[in-house]
Amino acid sequence: MDRSLRLNRFVAGALVAATLIVSACDKESLQPPTASNVSFGAQPLFTRYVAMGNSITSGIQSAGINDSLQLLAYPVLLASQMGLEIPTRTVSWTSEWNVPLMRGPGCPAPYTDLWTQTRLGGTASDDCAYRSTPIPTFINNVAYAGATALEQTTYYDPAIPPSVTDVFRTFLLGGSTPFEVVKKMQATFVTVWSGSTDIDDALTDETNPGDPSLYPDVPTFTSWYTALMDSLNTLESLEGGVLIGAVNVTSAPYVSPGGAYFLASQQPPLDAFLTVLPNCLATEPIPGTALSAPVYVPFHYGAPIMGAASAGVPTTLDCSVDEVISAVEARDMIVTVAGYNAAIEAAADARGWPYWDPNVLLLALQQQDPSSIRLFPAYSPADPQHDTEPFGWALSLDGLHPSSRAHGLIADALIIVINTAYSAGIPVIFP
Amino acid sequence: MSRSLGVLSTALLLSLAFSETAAAQGFSVNEHGSCVMGRGGTGVALPCADASTILFNPAGIAGTLGWTVAAGVTPIYAGGGFTNDLYQTTDELDNGVVPVPHAYVSYGISSKLAAGFGFFVPYGLGTQWKTDFDGRFLGYDNNLQSMYFQPTLAYDVGKGVKIGAGFDFVVGSLKLTQRADLSEFEAAPGITFGQVGIPFHSEFSDGKLEAHNATGFGGNFGISWDATDWISFGARYMTRVKLDYTGTATFAAVPTGIVLPPGNPLSILLQLPPDQPLPMDAVLEQADLYSEGQPLSDQEVKTSITMPDQGVVGFALRATPKFTFLFDLQWMNWSVFDTLRAEFEYQDEDLVLVENYRDTYGLRFGVDWAATEKLAVRGGYLYHGAAAPDETVTALLPEGVRNEFTLGLGYQFSPMFRADLAYQHLQQNDRRGRTRDALPGQAPTVELNSGIYKFYAHLFGATLSVHF
């Protein structure tokens, strides 16, 4: 074979081979995507943000919960502002930040009319549409209604009394406690809103609200909260968090001062039918402050009386009954919540985390706009807030849980706290 | 309590489907002869002297004289893992070394006519993951074998043209194991355990599907043309083979350890005392899922899987007496895997699974250097496309675009004996995939992908051949 011909064939073969290899072995195929190319949208600190908390954190509004309300809760808003992909009602299981969504109309469905107790879809208070499917691979919002500080780390303590909200422990977290899910999630950041739930039962109890036996004393709560923080301290993944104080529940419009009922009884047309006894004006000094605690009338007790008087039936409000929170009971609740918050703030200081007191926001709202959080429900149909926001625009139709708008304000307040403590630069929702 | 086998059987069948394709595409690197393997899998235009051309181009045995007997094995070590987006942790593939055998016999009946018989296992690998891997619900210990027995005839029609044809008798077997997810089972009609709060991927049962002796038939046809003394062309076409599997699905309980707290909705749903903790394992035991005729009792499963047709064209360029360059282009008709249908003994409706696989092309290049009269040194490169679309990359099929590099040695000890050795490194591009399934009846989507699969393999081939 001719030498040059051989050489030409060799070169041709080599060139074809090189061309094929280069064309197949392109830059993209040799530099495949790596895990870092699909990292989440948030800063690393917030990649596995988990929200622990209560009914507010879980998204309950108007005495109900469903996927729409859950997606309007402050943790979801906060996660979204952090840059995390949040779920939607239609794509609810594959996001970067997941919520155990309850299928509509709810479980139970929220009120659409407080005064007729009508719920979304005309459903009953014990109707439940169960969880949405497919269920998410992981869960970031581990809050549920009725989650006390003790229940953050255990389900089976004898100190946990049965409650109608117990179903949510399973619905939202299955056989796990919130802390167990946080641990499994290898959370990098947490918000913890605990304390309000511990005292909520004493506010809404229909037979003897304010009964001290219905809520833990400060040392007991402190021990539970300490156990929670001790558990969180074991998590090596955890890089930051915010501890949120308990809401001073006596300032929730679900309960109104006896004096507010007295003032209503002095106005026509109720003055002809409603009598408010002087015991409703009793107060009790709050130690260490210049303030006094009044008698509080829960909505579930006051509403029928107001309804009867409005219908022209002579009615008397006697605040000496068990169904009303006495001034002493109110004082004790206020002092107890202050004790809770002192413990929470101390825990935050010990961990080096920021503490946020929601009562500051609530007080500011009340002072800036009395229609935001009303001292007295809009009983009168003539009141422009009667139908849609009887407890104020910052409250949902149950008088206890924030409205969607208020969730935005809560998220913004937390963003400011987080930005200050962690230099995070998270954009606020309402600039 | 109402139970449905639908979810579990769907998962099993998804595993079945993907495992099959995983073995065929994910591991089919043509390592059925160490000579061909060493030169990058090229062999359609120029056969090796070890009779492996019975597979790589049946026409190649025409013109040989006497007997050629060859046997070998290719141990394959596959590695890789899955890196979860959320935790950035990696679960490693737990595969051991899998030997893939091959054997060939050819006999030159005359200068024109030759006959042969080949045995090879083009689908003979599996995947194994640790049982704490999240993808165990798709499958964690899977093995598949499709053994091809191919009698072959070839004829030299003259002017450098040879033709050959083989009849493929295929025997298949498979084993699939996976964990079942309680959250996807029904607690009551229309309500799954997940809907009352049982967390995602709560394992409660271990399912194993085994099927042996599935049989199918096909053909392998080839043609080659020595155009000149320095260039040859070749082509082959292997038909698709349908394997009908009849197997057994067996299940064993796996403790969930889940104890629902008092006041849980499941107790209410099942009308059990609501004020007591509810151990899920006791509930499941009472449900009697594993007795004869129950959803998780031993039962028969039937399915059919079609191995795709494949075609290869190529040429060999004898550039110098010592150097030969070889080029092959392979097409595989993976689009036959658009859907799969299967039937469980205790399920009313057949399962129809959407696959949406796509055809793939492989590009191969090899070089063979006759270093001495007895020693051949080989090298090669392969590039393969991916058959699985982005939404069906799973623990059973960590499949994607691959680049593969080969080295080989051949030594002729005597006119009678020769040995060939080869090494092949398979490097797959990282690919996004998933560890969870879509809901039964729904097609998977890329939104389910939750991490990155990495995959690589080291293959070592050895073939001994005797010619007399």
PDB file of N, CA and C in Angstrom, chain A residues 280-324:
ATOM      1  N   CYS A 280     -70.282  44.324  86.441  1.00  0.00           N
ATOM      2  CA  CYS A 280     -69.576  44.246  85.155  1.00  0.00           C
ATOM      3  C   CYS A 280     -68.537  45.353  85.010  1.00  0.00           C
ATOM      4  N   LEU A 281     -68.557  46.291  85.895  1.00  0.00           N
ATOM      5  CA  LEU A 281     -67.604  47.411  85.821  1.00  0.00           C
ATOM      6  C   LEU A 281     -66.435  47.209  86.779  1.00  0.00           C
ATOM      7  N   ALA A 282     -66.387  46.089  87.429  1.00  0.00           N
ATOM      8  CA  ALA A 282     -65.308  45.834  88.385  1.00  0.00           C
ATOM      9  C   ALA A 282     -63.953  45.779  87.658  1.00  0.00           C
ATOM     10  N   THR A 283     -62.945  46.195  88.358  1.00  0.00           N
ATOM     11  CA  THR A 283     -61.580  46.110  87.827  1.00  0.00           C
ATOM     12  C   THR A 283     -60.650  45.590  88.908  1.00  0.00           C
ATOM     13  N   GLU A 284     -59.485  45.178  88.505  1.00  0.00           N
ATOM     14  CA  GLU A 284     -58.485  44.670  89.450  1.00  0.00           C
ATOM     15  C   GLU A 284     -57.122  45.193  89.024  1.00  0.00           C
ATOM     16  N   PRO A 285     -56.409  45.865  89.917  1.00  0.00           N
ATOM     17  CA  PRO A 285     -55.086  46.391  89.536  1.00  0.00           C
ATOM     18  C   PRO A 285     -54.146  45.266  89.089  1.00  0.00           C
ATOM     19  N   ILE A 286     -53.376  45.599  88.096  1.00  0.00           N
ATOM     20  CA  ILE A 286     -52.370  44.636  87.613  1.00  0.00           C
ATOM     21  C   ILE A 286     -51.058  44.971  88.301  1.00  0.00           C
ATOM     22  N   PRO A 287     -50.525  44.088  89.092  1.00  0.00           N
ATOM     23  CA  PRO A 287     -49.308  44.389  89.857  1.00  0.00           C
ATOM     24  C   PRO A 287     -48.161  44.848  88.947  1.00  0.00           C
ATOM     25  N   GLY A 288     -47.482  45.852  89.435  1.00  0.00           N
ATOM     26  CA  GLY A 288     -46.321  46.317  88.685  1.00  0.00           C
ATOM     27  C   GLY A 288     -46.654  47.233  87.536  1.00  0.00           C
ATOM     28  N   THR A 289     -47.927  47.535  87.361  1.00  0.00           N
ATOM     29  CA  THR A 289     -48.313  48.450  86.282  1.00  0.00           C
ATOM     30  C   THR A 289     -49.322  49.457  86.831  1.00  0.00           C
ATOM     31  N   ALA A 290     -49.595  50.434  86.020  1.00  0.00           N
ATOM     32  CA  ALA A 290     -50.607  51.415  86.407  1.00  0.00           C
ATOM     33  C   ALA A 290     -51.965  51.027  85.838  1.00  0.00           C
ATOM     34  N   LEU A 291     -52.055  49.834  85.280  1.00  0.00           N
ATOM     35  CA  LEU A 291     -53.267  49.406  84.604  1.00  0.00           C
ATOM     36  C   LEU A 291     -54.121  48.526  85.509  1.00  0.00           C
ATOM     37  N   SER A 292     -55.359  48.407  85.114  1.00  0.00           N
ATOM     38  CA  SER A 292     -56.267  47.519  85.825  1.00  0.00           C
ATOM     39  C   SER A 292     -56.903  46.555  84.821  1.00  0.00           C
ATOM     40  N   ALA A 293     -57.218  45.396  85.312  1.00  0.00           N
ATOM     41  CA  ALA A 293     -57.897  44.405  84.472  1.00  0.00           C
ATOM     42  C   ALA A 293     -59.395  44.508  84.704  1.00  0.00           C
ATOM     43  N   PRO A 294     -60.175  44.604  83.611  1.00  0.00           N
ATOM     44  CA  PRO A 294     -61.623  44.662  83.790  1.00  0.00           C
ATOM     45  C   PRO A 294     -62.238  43.262  83.777  1.00  0.00           C
ATOM     46  N   VAL A 295     -63.521  43.242  83.993  1.00  0.00           N
ATOM     47  CA  VAL A 295     -64.294  42.023  83.729  1.00  0.00           C
ATOM     48  C   VAL A 295     -64.355  41.839  82.206  1.00  0.00           C
ATOM     49  N   TYR A 296     -64.274  40.572  81.762  1.00  0.00           N
ATOM     50  CA  TYR A 296     -64.374  40.325  80.313  1.00  0.00           C
ATOM     51  C   TYR A 296     -65.559  39.401  80.035  1.00  0.00           C
ATOM     52  N   VAL A 297     -66.332  39.805  79.050  1.00  0.00           N
ATOM     53  CA  VAL A 297     -67.490  39.015  78.646  1.00  0.00           C
ATOM     54  C   VAL A 297     -67.155  38.321  77.322  1.00  0.00           C
ATOM     55  N   PRO A 298     -67.090  36.991  77.335  1.00  0.00           N
ATOM     56  CA  PRO A 298     -66.813  36.301  76.067  1.00  0.00           C
ATOM     57  C   PRO A 298     -67.959  36.480  75.076  1.00  0.00           C
ATOM     58  N   PHE A 299     -67.592  36.455  73.804  1.00  0.00           N
ATOM     59  CA  PHE A 299     -68.593  36.656  72.750  1.00  0.00           C
ATOM     60  C   PHE A 299     -69.695  35.607  72.825  1.00  0.00           C
ATOM     61  N   HIS A 300     -69.303  34.379  73.104  1.00  0.00           N
ATOM     62  CA  HIS A 300     -70.314  33.308  73.090  1.00  0.00           C
ATOM     63  C   HIS A 300     -71.341  33.505  74.208  1.00  0.00           C
ATOM     64  N   TYR A 301     -70.977  34.273  75.230  1.00  0.00           N
ATOM     65  CA  TYR A 301     -71.934  34.553  76.305  1.00  0.00           C
ATOM     66  C   TYR A 301     -72.663  35.874  76.056  1.00  0.00           C
ATOM     67  N   GLY A 302     -71.943  36.849  75.572  1.00  0.00           N
ATOM     68  CA  GLY A 302     -72.541  38.167  75.381  1.00  0.00           C
ATOM     69  C   GLY A 302     -73.472  38.239  74.176  1.00  0.00           C
ATOM     70  N   ALA A 303     -73.151  37.481  73.128  1.00  0.00           N
ATOM     71  CA  ALA A 303     -73.935  37.594  71.899  1.00  0.00           C
ATOM     72  C   ALA A 303     -75.411  37.238  72.097  1.00  0.00           C
ATOM     73  N   PRO A 304     -75.745  36.153  72.776  1.00  0.00           N
ATOM     74  CA  PRO A 304     -77.174  35.856  72.974  1.00  0.00           C
ATOM     75  C   PRO A 304     -77.895  36.941  73.779  1.00  0.00           C
ATOM     76  N   ILE A 305     -77.199  37.531  74.736  1.00  0.00           N
ATOM     77  CA  ILE A 305     -77.814  38.591  75.544  1.00  0.00           C
ATOM     78  C   ILE A 305     -78.076  39.816  74.668  1.00  0.00           C
ATOM     79  N   MET A 306     -77.083  40.143  73.861  1.00  0.00           N
ATOM     80  CA  MET A 306     -77.269  41.283  72.960  1.00  0.00           C
ATOM     81  C   MET A 306     -78.362  41.000  71.936  1.00  0.00           C
ATOM     82  N   GLY A 307     -78.411  39.742  71.490  1.00  0.00           N
ATOM     83  CA  GLY A 307     -79.444  39.374  70.532  1.00  0.00           C
ATOM     84  C   GLY A 307     -80.833  39.515  71.121  1.00  0.00           C
ATOM     85  N   ALA A 308     -80.975  39.093  72.357  1.00  0.00           N
ATOM     86  CA  ALA A 308     -82.288  39.178  73.003  1.00  0.00           C
ATOM     87  C   ALA A 308     -82.694  40.636  73.210  1.00  0.00           C
ATOM     88  N   ALA A 309     -81.734  41.432  73.682  1.00  0.00           N
ATOM     89  CA  ALA A 309     -82.060  42.847  73.923  1.00  0.00           C
ATOM     90  C   ALA A 309     -82.412  43.542  72.614  1.00  0.00           C
ATOM     91  N   SER A 310     -81.666  43.195  71.550  1.00  0.00           N
ATOM     92  CA  SER A 310     -81.944  43.814  70.255  1.00  0.00           C
ATOM     93  C   SER A 310     -83.331  43.424  69.757  1.00  0.00           C
ATOM     94  N   ALA A 311     -83.780  42.257  70.158  1.00  0.00           N
ATOM     95  CA  ALA A 311     -85.103  41.795  69.733  1.00  0.00           C
ATOM     96  C   ALA A 311     -86.216  42.345  70.617  1.00  0.00           C
ATOM     97  N   GLY A 312     -85.832  43.204  71.576  1.00  0.00           N
ATOM     98  CA  GLY A 312     -86.844  43.826  72.415  1.00  0.00           C
ATOM     99  C   GLY A 312     -87.186  43.031  73.649  1.00  0.00           C
ATOM    100  N   VAL A 313     -86.366  42.068  73.987  1.00  0.00           N
ATOM    101  CA  VAL A 313     -86.603  41.263  75.186  1.00  0.00           C
ATOM    102  C   VAL A 313     -85.775  41.846  76.334  1.00  0.00           C
ATOM    103  N   PRO A 314     -86.399  42.262  77.387  1.00  0.00           N
ATOM    104  CA  PRO A 314     -85.632  42.808  78.522  1.00  0.00           C
ATOM    105  C   PRO A 314     -84.634  41.766  79.025  1.00  0.00           C
ATOM    106  N   THR A 315     -83.379  42.149  79.111  1.00  0.00           N
ATOM    107  CA  THR A 315     -82.309  41.202  79.419  1.00  0.00           C
ATOM    108  C   THR A 315     -81.305  41.854  80.362  1.00  0.00           C
ATOM    109  N   THR A 316     -80.752  41.037  81.229  1.00  0.00           N
ATOM    110  CA  THR A 316     -79.769  41.556  82.192  1.00  0.00           C
ATOM    111  C   THR A 316     -78.444  40.814  82.016  1.00  0.00           C
ATOM    112  N   LEU A 317     -77.364  41.565  81.991  1.00  0.00           N
ATOM    113  CA  LEU A 317     -76.018  40.979  81.970  1.00  0.00           C
ATOM    114  C   LEU A 317     -75.456  41.030  83.384  1.00  0.00           C
ATOM    115  N   ASP A 318     -75.315  39.855  83.962  1.00  0.00           N
ATOM    116  CA  ASP A 318     -74.778  39.740  85.321  1.00  0.00           C
ATOM    117  C   ASP A 318     -73.374  39.161  85.200  1.00  0.00           C
ATOM    118  N   CYS A 319     -72.396  39.918  85.609  1.00  0.00           N
ATOM    119  CA  CYS A 319     -71.001  39.492  85.412  1.00  0.00           C
ATOM    120  C   CYS A 319     -70.457  38.698  86.596  1.00  0.00           C
ATOM    121  N   SER A 320     -71.329  38.328  87.499  1.00  0.00           N
ATOM    122  CA  SER A 320     -70.856  37.518  88.618  1.00  0.00           C
ATOM    123  C   SER A 320     -70.926  36.027  88.301  1.00  0.00           C
ATOM    124  N   VAL A 321     -71.457  35.692  87.148  1.00  0.00           N
ATOM    125  CA  VAL A 321     -71.617  34.274  86.805  1.00  0.00           C
ATOM    126  C   VAL A 321     -70.294  33.678  86.310  1.00  0.00           C
ATOM    127  N   ASP A 322     -70.224  32.358  86.353  1.00  0.00           N
ATOM    128  CA  ASP A 322     -68.999  31.675  85.912  1.00  0.00           C
ATOM    129  C   ASP A 322     -68.698  31.908  84.430  1.00  0.00           C
ATOM    130  N   GLU A 323     -69.737  32.164  83.656  1.00  0.00           N
ATOM    131  CA  GLU A 323     -69.548  32.304  82.204  1.00  0.00           C
ATOM    132  C   GLU A 323     -68.831  33.587  81.821  1.00  0.00           C
ATOM    133  N   VAL A 324     -68.630  34.453  82.790  1.00  0.00           N
ATOM    134  CA  VAL A 324     -67.915  35.707  82.543  1.00  0.00           C
ATOM    135  C   VAL A 324     -66.557  35.638  83.247  1.00  0.00           C
TER     136      VAL A 324
END
